[in-house]
Amino acid sequence: MSTLQRNMSLTGEPPKTINTQQKLATLLGMSGLFILVLAAFNIDFPYKSVWLTISLGSIIGGVVWFARVAYATKHEGIKNDGVWFKSISSRGFLAWLSGIALTGFYIVLYFFPHYLGLSKEGSNTGLIAFFDPLSNLLNGGPASQWFVYGTLYTVAIISFGIKFLWKYKHNRYERLRTFSVMFFQLGFAFIIPELMARLNTDTFSIPYYDLKNIWPLNYYNFEQYRVDQFISSGNIGLALLIFGVLSILVITPILTYKYGKRWYCSWVCGCGGLAETAGDPFRHLSDKRMVAWKVERWVIHSVLVFVVLMTTAVIHSYLGDDTSKYWLTKDTLLISVATLLTIVFVGTWIFKREELKKDARLGAIGYFVIIIALIGFHYFSGKTLFLFEAETLRKTYGFLIGSIFSGVIGTGFYPIFGSRVWCRFGCPMAAILGFQQRLFSKFRITTNGGQCISCGNCSTHCEMGIDVRAYAQKGENIVRSSCVGCGICSAVCPRGVLKLENGPLEKRIDSNEVLLGNDLDLMNYVNTK
């Protein structure tokens, strides 16, 4: 008898008991995790390199083996697999247990790394010492809590990425972008920065640089100590500094204009990579309510304003006033920031005002006036820039956004809030890319409303909380600033209604073309096209 499951209903069937191979795969993976737990409790393993290899290999092997057995005999096509019946993926006991455990790990990692064995004086102990052999191999020095985190982060993306490839094996777009995030995480975020660290000597030091991270994600990139390191590192450091600036002002706008924010959020970014791989079982948990959308827009753009103010204040704090020594002075910086913001605001207001909702217009005016007023207040009164010391702004942003929001909440609570809560509500990079995608990009998701059967698969699987079905029912293009272009909505559609496309800007956003159920003069509609 065939074991293929032909059920394609939204809710699926209650999950069946896992088979023998999956039980063995679970044992293998948990054994690797148990070794890490023992190391965290300061168990001194002989031949750490061997045990570390066994541990990480067991974790990867367990996940890959389990996924292979789960999806090898299934017919092509994405299935819900009873996610609303499983405790781990329906906010049940296991979900809360996992969320609390992950959150606890992040709190210890960020604020109490000495509990993991980090030692400022002498040799590391515990979990961090367990990773010393791998750290010595790659960068020539002992491990830190960030090396441990980076290793586990990469292991998660690689192992669950392979699972993702099997689950979405029928879709070429999903396979390509998964290979992409795995490549960028393993190469550009992990191996290359660690190997670059081996170049450092007493007289030559390159800052640790995740080559795929772009400001404002790496909000610390223009702090004085890093700029000094870039400059003191000669041509290599200067090239990295210039690359960081060009990434913001040139590379990002061009790629977003051509492909939308998906080029980064779904193909390159490590946060997005983890959300798409390890977070895939929780994508349906995103809040689809209108109130969540309204909160999302105000929160994420407030974070963007915060990081702009903070970065400006930090750079302003170490610049001088003498133009004969260096062209970039405090006044030059403030004038440049004010000019850039004015160009963006005025350009948007002149050319794209009709595409903004009322609250978006009010918010844009409010944010613009506040920033310019604060700069003007400092310029004419001599008071502290933005009313707070630069270090206070930096520490506050680092704690609230860089640690609590992005790490503790954004990743720790995947099983509760869904996999993209950071990308949706807090990531300032997503806010910048989303602003351009909404107003100045060729990307859109086109819909064929006549084929939509309102099954709701697209909305259910949208990790960004977009009610995709509402657009599909009207035959309306989906052009949302929050859309990361993951393509899952298109992949799960049983009728081929949705398609990711790049096209001309003209009539890209037209929400009144077809409204099903409304009176419409079809001949007039055709003649105007």
Short mmCIF file of C-alpha atoms in Angstrom, two decimals:
data_model
loop_
_atom_site.label_atom_id
_atom_site.label_comp_id
_atom_site.label_asym_id
_atom_site.label_seq_id
_atom_site.Cartn_x
_atom_site.Cartn_y
_atom_site.Cartn_z
CA MET A 1 0.00 0.00 0.00
CA SER A 2 1.27 3.50 -0.84
CA THR A 3 2.28 5.65 2.12
CA LEU A 4 1.84 8.91 0.23
CA GLN A 5 -0.55 11.36 1.90
CA ARG A 6 -2.93 12.94 -0.62
CA ASN A 7 -4.68 15.25 1.83
CA MET A 8 -4.14 18.90 0.86
CA SER A 9 -6.55 20.53 3.30
CA LEU A 10 -5.44 23.62 5.19
CA THR A 11 -5.44 22.05 8.63
CA GLY A 12 -4.17 18.67 7.50
CA GLU A 13 -4.37 15.60 9.72
CA PRO A 14 -3.30 15.13 13.33
CA PRO A 15 0.41 14.20 13.19
CA LYS A 16 1.12 10.51 13.24
CA THR A 17 3.61 8.87 15.58
CA ILE A 18 7.15 9.24 14.32
CA ASN A 19 8.73 6.11 12.90
CA THR A 20 11.80 4.24 14.09
CA GLN A 21 14.27 6.17 11.94
CA GLN A 22 12.92 9.50 13.23
CA LYS A 23 13.21 8.26 16.80
CA LEU A 24 16.84 7.33 16.17
CA ALA A 25 17.45 10.71 14.51
CA THR A 26 15.94 12.44 17.55
CA LEU A 27 18.22 10.42 19.83
CA LEU A 28 21.23 11.39 17.73
CA GLY A 29 20.41 15.09 17.70
CA MET A 30 19.55 15.24 21.40
CA SER A 31 22.78 13.41 22.22
CA GLY A 32 24.75 16.17 20.50
CA LEU A 33 22.78 18.81 22.39
CA PHE A 34 23.29 16.93 25.66
CA ILE A 35 27.06 17.09 25.17
CA LEU A 36 26.80 20.89 24.88
CA VAL A 37 24.72 20.99 28.07
CA LEU A 38 27.34 18.94 29.90
CA ALA A 39 30.03 21.34 28.67
CA ALA A 40 27.94 24.27 29.93
CA PHE A 41 27.99 22.65 33.38
CA ASN A 42 31.79 22.73 33.22
CA ILE A 43 32.36 19.04 32.52
CA ASP A 44 35.97 18.82 31.38
CA PHE A 45 36.02 16.75 28.20
CA PRO A 46 39.35 15.26 27.13
CA TYR A 47 40.12 15.81 23.45
CA LYS A 48 37.69 18.72 23.18
CA SER A 49 38.08 18.93 19.41
CA VAL A 50 36.84 15.34 19.04
CA TRP A 51 33.88 15.81 21.36
CA LEU A 52 32.97 19.14 19.76
CA THR A 53 32.99 17.49 16.33
CA ILE A 54 30.81 14.67 17.66
CA SER A 55 28.39 17.13 19.26
CA LEU A 56 27.91 19.45 16.29
CA GLY A 57 27.95 16.55 13.85
CA SER A 58 25.26 14.76 15.85
CA ILE A 59 23.04 17.84 15.93
CA ILE A 60 23.34 18.41 12.18
CA GLY A 61 23.03 14.71 11.43
CA GLY A 62 19.97 14.32 13.65
CA VAL A 63 18.11 17.23 12.06
CA VAL A 64 19.02 16.19 8.52
CA TRP A 65 18.17 12.52 9.12
CA PHE A 66 14.81 13.36 10.71
CA ALA A 67 13.92 15.74 7.87
CA ARG A 68 14.99 13.27 5.21
CA VAL A 69 12.73 10.56 6.62
CA ALA A 70 9.86 13.05 7.09
CA TYR A 71 9.85 14.35 3.51
CA ALA A 72 11.49 11.64 1.38
CA THR A 73 8.25 9.72 0.69
CA LYS A 74 5.94 12.73 0.39
CA HIS A 75 4.70 13.93 -2.94
CA GLU A 76 5.95 17.29 -4.12
CA GLY A 77 4.06 20.29 -2.81
CA ILE A 78 3.96 22.08 0.50
CA LYS A 79 1.80 20.45 3.16
CA ASN A 80 0.67 21.94 6.45
CA ASP A 81 1.64 18.76 8.32
CA GLY A 82 -0.72 19.34 11.21
CA VAL A 83 1.04 22.41 12.58
CA TRP A 84 -2.06 23.46 14.50
CA PHE A 85 -2.19 20.04 16.16
CA LYS A 86 1.41 20.05 17.41
CA SER A 87 2.23 21.56 20.77
CA ILE A 88 5.53 23.01 19.50
CA SER A 89 3.93 24.90 16.59
CA SER A 90 0.57 25.90 18.08
CA ARG A 91 1.71 27.87 21.15
CA GLY A 92 1.27 24.81 23.35
CA PHE A 93 3.33 23.64 26.31
CA LEU A 94 6.36 22.66 24.22
CA ALA A 95 6.26 26.01 22.41
CA TRP A 96 6.35 27.95 25.66
CA LEU A 97 9.01 25.64 27.07
CA SER A 98 11.17 26.16 23.97
CA GLY A 99 10.56 29.91 23.99
CA ILE A 100 11.55 30.26 27.63
CA ALA A 101 14.66 28.08 27.12
CA LEU A 102 15.79 30.07 24.06
CA THR A 103 15.08 33.38 25.80
CA GLY A 104 17.05 32.26 28.85
CA PHE A 105 19.98 31.30 26.64
CA TYR A 106 19.95 34.73 24.97
CA ILE A 107 19.83 36.54 28.31
CA VAL A 108 22.83 34.58 29.59
CA LEU A 109 24.67 35.02 26.28
CA TYR A 110 24.19 38.79 26.14
CA PHE A 111 24.40 39.80 29.78
CA PHE A 112 26.00 36.98 31.79
CA PRO A 113 28.55 35.28 29.51
CA HIS A 114 30.72 34.34 32.50
CA TYR A 115 28.08 31.72 33.33
CA LEU A 116 28.96 30.12 29.99
CA GLY A 117 32.62 30.09 30.96
CA LEU A 118 33.94 33.34 29.43
CA SER A 119 37.00 34.55 31.31
CA LYS A 120 38.51 37.99 30.89
CA GLU A 121 41.62 36.86 32.75
CA GLY A 122 43.04 33.42 32.15
CA SER A 123 41.59 30.51 30.19
CA ASN A 124 37.93 30.00 29.34
CA THR A 125 35.92 27.29 31.02
CA GLY A 126 32.61 25.56 30.44
CA LEU A 127 30.76 25.84 27.13
CA ILE A 128 32.99 28.57 25.71
CA ALA A 129 36.16 26.59 26.41
CA PHE A 130 34.51 23.66 24.62
CA PHE A 131 34.60 25.73 21.41
CA ASP A 132 38.23 26.83 21.83
CA PRO A 133 39.63 24.19 19.42
CA LEU A 134 37.40 25.38 16.57
CA SER A 135 38.14 29.02 17.38
CA ASN A 136 41.90 28.38 17.42
CA LEU A 137 41.58 26.63 14.05
CA LEU A 138 39.74 29.51 12.39
CA ASN A 139 40.96 32.74 14.01
CA GLY A 140 43.97 31.59 16.00
CA GLY A 141 42.60 32.60 19.39
CA PRO A 142 40.29 31.39 22.17
CA ALA A 143 36.53 31.43 21.72
CA SER A 144 34.20 34.17 22.93
CA GLN A 145 30.49 34.01 23.59
CA TRP A 146 29.97 35.53 20.12
CA PHE A 147 32.03 32.80 18.48
CA VAL A 148 29.93 30.17 20.24
CA TYR A 149 26.76 31.95 19.17
CA GLY A 150 27.97 32.36 15.59
CA THR A 151 28.83 28.67 15.38
CA LEU A 152 25.47 27.51 16.71
CA TYR A 153 23.69 30.06 14.51
CA THR A 154 25.46 28.71 11.44
CA VAL A 155 24.78 25.10 12.46
CA ALA A 156 21.08 25.93 12.77
CA ILE A 157 20.87 27.59 9.34
CA ILE A 158 22.79 24.79 7.61
CA SER A 159 20.93 21.87 9.22
CA PHE A 160 17.43 23.35 9.04
CA GLY A 161 18.27 24.77 5.62
CA ILE A 162 18.74 21.22 4.35
CA LYS A 163 15.37 20.34 5.90
CA PHE A 164 13.87 23.35 4.13
CA LEU A 165 15.30 22.17 0.80
CA TRP A 166 13.58 18.81 1.11
CA LYS A 167 10.31 20.28 2.31
CA TYR A 168 10.12 22.76 -0.58
CA LYS A 169 11.77 20.51 -3.14
CA HIS A 170 9.14 21.27 -5.77
CA ASN A 171 9.93 24.99 -5.92
CA ARG A 172 13.11 26.19 -7.66
CA TYR A 173 12.89 29.72 -6.22
CA GLU A 174 12.76 28.40 -2.64
CA ARG A 175 15.71 26.09 -3.25
CA LEU A 176 17.85 28.85 -4.76
CA ARG A 177 17.28 31.38 -2.01
CA THR A 178 17.86 28.74 0.67
CA PHE A 179 21.20 27.82 -0.90
CA SER A 180 21.92 31.57 -0.94
CA VAL A 181 21.29 32.23 2.76
CA MET A 182 23.26 29.09 3.69
CA PHE A 183 26.18 30.26 1.55
CA PHE A 184 26.23 33.82 2.90
CA GLN A 185 25.92 32.70 6.51
CA LEU A 186 28.62 30.04 6.29
CA GLY A 187 31.03 32.05 4.15
CA PHE A 188 30.50 35.78 4.60
CA ALA A 189 29.19 35.81 8.18
CA PHE A 190 31.22 33.02 9.76
CA ILE A 191 34.30 31.64 8.01
CA ILE A 192 35.68 34.75 6.24
CA PRO A 193 35.48 37.10 9.28
CA GLU A 194 37.15 34.47 11.46
CA LEU A 195 39.94 33.91 8.94
CA MET A 196 40.40 37.68 8.62
CA ALA A 197 40.99 37.81 12.37
CA ARG A 198 44.09 35.66 11.86
CA LEU A 199 45.66 38.60 10.01
CA ASN A 200 45.64 40.73 13.16
CA THR A 201 48.93 41.44 14.90
CA ASP A 202 50.11 43.86 17.58
CA THR A 203 50.56 46.55 14.93
CA PHE A 204 47.82 45.58 12.49
CA SER A 205 44.19 45.01 13.46
CA ILE A 206 41.12 44.69 11.24
CA PRO A 207 37.76 45.00 13.01
CA TYR A 208 35.64 41.87 13.03
CA TYR A 209 33.43 42.41 10.00
CA ASP A 210 30.39 40.39 8.97
CA LEU A 211 30.61 41.25 5.29
CA LYS A 212 26.90 40.82 4.63
CA ASN A 213 25.81 43.11 7.47
CA ILE A 214 24.94 46.65 6.43
CA TRP A 215 24.20 49.71 8.55
CA PRO A 216 21.85 50.10 10.38
CA LEU A 217 21.96 46.38 11.20
CA ASN A 218 25.59 46.76 12.25
CA TYR A 219 24.79 49.99 14.06
CA TYR A 220 28.22 49.95 15.69
CA ASN A 221 30.10 50.11 12.38
CA PHE A 222 30.84 53.83 12.57
CA GLU A 223 31.81 54.07 16.22
CA GLN A 224 35.18 55.72 16.81
CA TYR A 225 37.10 52.61 17.81
CA ARG A 226 36.03 50.80 14.62
CA VAL A 227 36.75 53.76 12.35
CA ASP A 228 40.19 54.07 13.97
CA GLN A 229 40.81 50.37 13.34
CA PHE A 230 39.71 50.68 9.72
CA ILE A 231 42.03 53.62 9.11
CA SER A 232 44.98 52.06 10.94
CA SER A 233 44.62 48.84 8.91
CA GLY A 234 45.83 50.53 5.73
CA ASN A 235 44.27 49.86 2.35
CA ILE A 236 42.32 46.80 3.51
CA GLY A 237 40.68 48.64 6.38
CA LEU A 238 39.97 51.70 4.23
CA ALA A 239 38.40 49.49 1.57
CA LEU A 240 36.12 47.89 4.18
CA LEU A 241 35.10 51.33 5.47
CA ILE A 242 34.35 52.57 1.97
CA PHE A 243 32.45 49.34 1.26
CA GLY A 244 30.34 49.97 4.37
CA VAL A 245 29.42 53.46 3.17
CA LEU A 246 28.77 52.39 -0.44
CA SER A 247 26.58 49.52 0.79
CA ILE A 248 24.23 52.07 2.34
CA LEU A 249 24.22 54.79 -0.29
CA VAL A 250 24.76 52.92 -3.58
CA ILE A 251 24.54 49.11 -3.50
CA THR A 252 21.39 48.79 -1.39
CA PRO A 253 19.29 51.37 -3.33
CA ILE A 254 20.22 49.89 -6.72
CA LEU A 255 19.48 46.27 -5.79
CA THR A 256 16.26 47.20 -3.99
CA TYR A 257 15.08 49.20 -6.98
CA LYS A 258 15.64 46.21 -9.25
CA TYR A 259 14.55 43.31 -7.02
CA GLY A 260 12.80 44.70 -3.94
CA LYS A 261 13.99 44.01 -0.39
CA ARG A 262 13.96 40.27 -1.03
CA TRP A 263 17.54 40.42 -2.37
CA TYR A 264 18.67 41.06 1.19
CA CYS A 265 15.93 39.93 3.59
CA SER A 266 15.38 36.52 1.98
CA TRP A 267 18.64 35.84 0.13
CA VAL A 268 21.48 37.34 2.22
CA CYS A 269 20.53 38.41 5.75
CA GLY A 270 21.41 36.08 8.61
CA CYS A 271 18.34 37.09 10.63
CA GLY A 272 16.16 36.26 7.66
CA GLY A 273 18.14 33.09 7.02
CA LEU A 274 17.47 31.77 10.51
CA ALA A 275 13.80 32.79 10.30
CA GLU A 276 13.36 31.00 6.98
CA THR A 277 15.10 27.78 8.03
CA ALA A 278 14.89 27.12 11.77
CA GLY A 279 11.84 29.38 12.04
CA ASP A 280 9.90 27.83 9.15
CA PRO A 281 7.62 25.66 11.38
CA PHE A 282 6.40 28.84 13.11
CA ARG A 283 5.69 31.12 10.13
CA HIS A 284 1.92 30.67 10.49
CA LEU A 285 1.98 32.23 13.98
CA SER A 286 2.43 35.80 12.68
CA ASP A 287 -0.33 38.18 13.74
CA LYS A 288 -2.59 38.99 10.78
CA ARG A 289 -4.82 41.54 12.56
CA MET A 290 -5.15 45.11 11.32
CA VAL A 291 -4.02 46.45 14.70
CA ALA A 292 -0.77 44.47 14.39
CA TRP A 293 -0.13 46.10 11.02
CA LYS A 294 -0.68 49.57 12.48
CA VAL A 295 1.62 48.87 15.44
CA GLU A 296 4.21 47.40 13.07
CA ARG A 297 4.47 50.54 10.97
CA TRP A 298 4.91 52.91 13.90
CA VAL A 299 7.31 50.72 15.86
CA ILE A 300 9.68 49.79 13.04
CA HIS A 301 9.95 53.35 11.74
CA SER A 302 10.48 54.66 15.28
CA VAL A 303 13.39 52.24 15.60
CA LEU A 304 14.76 53.58 12.31
CA VAL A 305 14.56 57.17 13.57
CA PHE A 306 16.24 56.07 16.81
CA VAL A 307 19.21 54.50 14.99
CA VAL A 308 19.60 57.53 12.70
CA LEU A 309 19.72 59.86 15.71
CA MET A 310 22.07 57.55 17.62
CA THR A 311 24.51 57.05 14.74
CA THR A 312 24.57 60.76 13.95
CA ALA A 313 25.26 61.57 17.60
CA VAL A 314 28.03 58.96 17.86
CA ILE A 315 29.85 60.18 14.74
CA HIS A 316 29.33 63.80 15.80
CA SER A 317 30.92 63.08 19.18
CA TYR A 318 34.39 62.31 17.79
CA LEU A 319 34.55 64.75 14.88
CA GLY A 320 36.37 68.07 15.15
CA ASP A 321 35.61 71.63 14.06
CA ASP A 322 38.75 72.48 12.09
CA THR A 323 38.24 72.02 8.35
CA SER A 324 41.96 72.45 7.73
CA LYS A 325 42.62 69.14 9.50
CA TYR A 326 39.75 67.09 8.09
CA TRP A 327 36.95 67.93 5.70
CA LEU A 328 34.27 66.09 7.68
CA THR A 329 33.56 68.28 10.71
CA LYS A 330 30.69 68.35 13.18
CA ASP A 331 28.86 71.04 11.20
CA THR A 332 29.49 69.28 7.88
CA LEU A 333 28.00 66.06 9.27
CA LEU A 334 24.85 67.75 10.59
CA ILE A 335 24.34 69.71 7.37
CA SER A 336 24.83 66.52 5.32
CA VAL A 337 22.35 64.53 7.40
CA ALA A 338 19.77 67.33 7.29
CA THR A 339 20.24 67.71 3.53
CA LEU A 340 19.90 63.99 2.83
CA LEU A 341 16.75 63.70 4.94
CA THR A 342 15.29 66.79 3.28
CA ILE A 343 15.93 65.39 -0.20
CA VAL A 344 14.30 62.08 0.69
CA PHE A 345 11.31 63.77 2.35
CA VAL A 346 10.71 66.38 -0.35
CA GLY A 347 11.20 63.87 -3.17
CA THR A 348 8.75 61.45 -1.61
CA TRP A 349 6.24 64.21 -0.91
CA ILE A 350 6.36 65.55 -4.46
CA PHE A 351 6.40 62.31 -6.43
CA LYS A 352 4.82 59.68 -4.16
CA ARG A 353 2.51 61.51 -1.80
CA GLU A 354 -0.65 60.01 -3.33
CA GLU A 355 0.62 56.50 -2.59
CA LEU A 356 0.93 57.19 1.14
CA LYS A 357 -1.93 56.67 3.58
CA LYS A 358 -2.97 59.53 5.84
CA ASP A 359 -1.17 58.24 8.94
CA ALA A 360 1.97 57.57 6.87
CA ARG A 361 1.95 61.20 5.69
CA LEU A 362 1.50 62.47 9.23
CA GLY A 363 4.22 60.16 10.52
CA ALA A 364 6.66 61.25 7.82
CA ILE A 365 6.04 64.90 8.59
CA GLY A 366 6.35 64.29 12.33
CA TYR A 367 9.61 62.32 12.14
CA PHE A 368 11.15 64.78 9.68
CA VAL A 369 10.23 67.83 11.76
CA ILE A 370 11.54 66.24 14.97
CA ILE A 371 14.95 65.35 13.52
CA ILE A 372 15.46 68.68 11.75
CA ALA A 373 14.26 70.59 14.83
CA LEU A 374 16.69 68.73 17.09
CA ILE A 375 19.58 69.41 14.71
CA GLY A 376 18.59 73.07 14.45
CA PHE A 377 18.16 73.38 18.23
CA HIS A 378 21.69 72.09 18.78
CA TYR A 379 23.16 74.16 15.97
CA PHE A 380 21.76 77.48 17.20
CA SER A 381 21.75 76.91 20.97
CA GLY A 382 24.91 74.86 21.49
CA LYS A 383 23.04 72.32 23.62
CA THR A 384 23.88 68.62 23.58
CA LEU A 385 22.97 67.08 20.23
CA PHE A 386 19.58 65.35 20.43
CA LEU A 387 19.44 66.32 24.15
CA PHE A 388 21.32 63.19 25.29
CA GLU A 389 24.98 62.26 25.31
CA ALA A 390 26.03 60.08 22.38
CA GLU A 391 27.19 57.29 24.68
CA THR A 392 23.82 57.26 26.43
CA LEU A 393 22.01 56.92 23.11
CA ARG A 394 24.41 54.20 21.97
CA LYS A 395 24.07 52.12 25.14
CA THR A 396 20.29 52.53 25.19
CA TYR A 397 19.94 51.45 21.57
CA GLY A 398 22.35 48.56 22.03
CA PHE A 399 20.44 47.29 25.06
CA LEU A 400 16.83 47.80 23.95
CA ILE A 401 17.13 47.12 20.22
CA GLY A 402 20.42 45.32 19.63
CA SER A 403 20.01 42.88 22.52
CA ILE A 404 16.46 42.67 23.89
CA PHE A 405 14.44 43.18 20.71
CA SER A 406 16.57 41.47 18.07
CA GLY A 407 17.87 38.62 20.21
CA VAL A 408 15.85 37.87 23.31
CA ILE A 409 12.40 38.59 21.81
CA GLY A 410 13.06 38.38 18.09
CA THR A 411 14.64 34.92 18.11
CA GLY A 412 13.90 33.53 21.55
CA PHE A 413 10.16 33.64 21.03
CA TYR A 414 9.91 32.11 17.55
CA PRO A 415 7.47 29.47 18.91
CA ILE A 416 5.17 32.17 20.32
CA PHE A 417 5.23 35.21 18.02
CA GLY A 418 6.35 33.61 14.77
CA SER A 419 9.67 33.65 12.99
CA ARG A 420 9.82 37.24 11.70
CA VAL A 421 8.81 39.35 14.68
CA TRP A 422 12.18 41.17 14.62
CA CYS A 423 12.14 41.65 10.86
CA ARG A 424 8.57 42.87 10.97
CA PHE A 425 8.52 45.12 14.02
CA GLY A 426 12.10 46.10 14.85
CA CYS A 427 14.68 45.80 12.08
CA PRO A 428 15.74 49.27 10.87
CA MET A 429 17.32 47.75 7.77
CA ALA A 430 13.96 46.25 6.86
CA ALA A 431 12.38 49.68 7.38
CA ILE A 432 14.78 51.34 4.94
CA LEU A 433 14.44 48.62 2.32
CA GLY A 434 10.68 48.50 2.84
CA PHE A 435 10.32 52.24 2.30
CA GLN A 436 12.10 51.97 -1.04
CA GLN A 437 10.29 48.77 -2.01
CA ARG A 438 6.93 50.39 -1.43
CA LEU A 439 7.65 53.54 -3.40
CA PHE A 440 10.72 53.12 -5.63
CA SER A 441 11.07 49.49 -6.69
CA LYS A 442 10.11 47.30 -9.65
CA PHE A 443 9.17 44.37 -7.43
CA ARG A 444 5.59 43.30 -6.87
CA ILE A 445 3.57 40.10 -6.40
CA THR A 446 0.95 39.93 -9.11
CA THR A 447 -2.35 38.15 -8.60
CA ASN A 448 -4.88 36.47 -10.86
CA GLY A 449 -8.04 37.08 -8.89
CA GLY A 450 -10.22 35.04 -11.19
CA GLN A 451 -8.36 31.87 -10.20
CA CYS A 452 -8.40 32.47 -6.42
CA ILE A 453 -10.51 29.93 -4.46
CA SER A 454 -10.02 31.75 -1.11
CA CYS A 455 -8.40 28.73 0.54
CA GLY A 456 -6.27 31.03 2.71
CA ASN A 457 -3.02 29.10 2.34
CA CYS A 458 -1.17 32.25 1.30
CA SER A 459 -2.27 34.33 4.30
CA THR A 460 -1.70 31.47 6.72
CA HIS A 461 1.88 30.94 5.61
CA CYS A 462 2.85 34.61 5.36
CA GLU A 463 5.42 35.13 8.11
CA MET A 464 5.11 38.93 7.82
CA GLY A 465 1.43 38.93 8.75
CA ILE A 466 0.16 40.14 5.35
CA ASP A 467 -3.39 39.12 4.45
CA VAL A 468 -2.36 37.95 0.99
CA ARG A 469 -5.76 36.41 0.27
CA ALA A 470 -7.45 39.82 0.49
CA TYR A 471 -5.24 41.05 -2.35
CA ALA A 472 -5.68 37.87 -4.40
CA GLN A 473 -9.47 38.01 -4.15
CA LYS A 474 -9.42 41.48 -5.70
CA GLY A 475 -6.79 40.71 -8.32
CA GLU A 476 -4.66 43.45 -6.79
CA ASN A 477 -0.86 43.63 -6.93
CA ILE A 478 0.78 43.07 -3.56
CA VAL A 479 3.17 45.96 -2.93
CA ARG A 480 3.83 46.07 0.80
CA SER A 481 6.87 47.52 2.53
CA SER A 482 6.94 44.61 4.95
CA CYS A 483 6.97 41.87 2.27
CA VAL A 484 10.35 40.12 2.22
CA GLY A 485 9.70 38.33 -1.06
CA CYS A 486 10.17 34.88 0.42
CA GLY A 487 7.73 33.51 -2.18
CA ILE A 488 6.06 31.03 0.16
CA CYS A 489 2.61 32.51 -0.57
CA SER A 490 3.14 31.72 -4.24
CA ALA A 491 4.59 28.29 -3.50
CA VAL A 492 1.63 27.17 -1.35
CA CYS A 493 -1.06 28.44 -3.73
CA PRO A 494 -2.82 25.43 -5.30
CA ARG A 495 -4.08 27.50 -8.25
CA GLY A 496 -1.00 29.49 -9.29
CA VAL A 497 -2.67 32.79 -8.45
CA LEU A 498 0.44 34.55 -7.13
CA LYS A 499 3.63 35.38 -9.00
CA LEU A 500 6.75 37.30 -7.94
CA GLU A 501 7.66 39.76 -10.67
CA ASN A 502 9.83 42.76 -11.53
CA GLY A 503 8.20 45.23 -13.87
CA PRO A 504 7.73 48.90 -14.71
CA LEU A 505 6.89 51.38 -11.98
CA GLU A 506 3.84 52.70 -13.86
CA LYS A 507 0.55 51.42 -12.42
CA ARG A 508 2.49 49.15 -10.08
CA ILE A 509 0.17 50.14 -7.26
CA ASP A 510 -3.46 50.29 -8.39
CA SER A 511 -5.85 49.10 -5.72
CA ASN A 512 -9.04 49.96 -7.57
CA GLU A 513 -8.70 48.01 -10.80
CA VAL A 514 -10.98 45.13 -9.92
CA LEU A 515 -13.12 44.88 -6.81
CA LEU A 516 -15.08 41.65 -6.89
CA GLY A 517 -18.75 42.16 -6.13
CA ASN A 518 -18.72 45.87 -7.03
CA ASP A 519 -20.38 47.44 -10.06
CA LEU A 520 -17.85 47.74 -12.85
CA ASP A 521 -18.20 48.93 -16.44
CA LEU A 522 -16.08 46.24 -18.07
CA MET A 523 -15.95 47.92 -21.49
CA ASN A 524 -14.82 51.18 -19.96
CA TYR A 525 -12.26 49.28 -17.91
CA VAL A 526 -10.88 47.51 -21.01
CA ASN A 527 -10.79 50.70 -23.09
CA THR A 528 -8.75 52.56 -20.48
CA LYS A 529 -6.03 49.91 -20.52
#
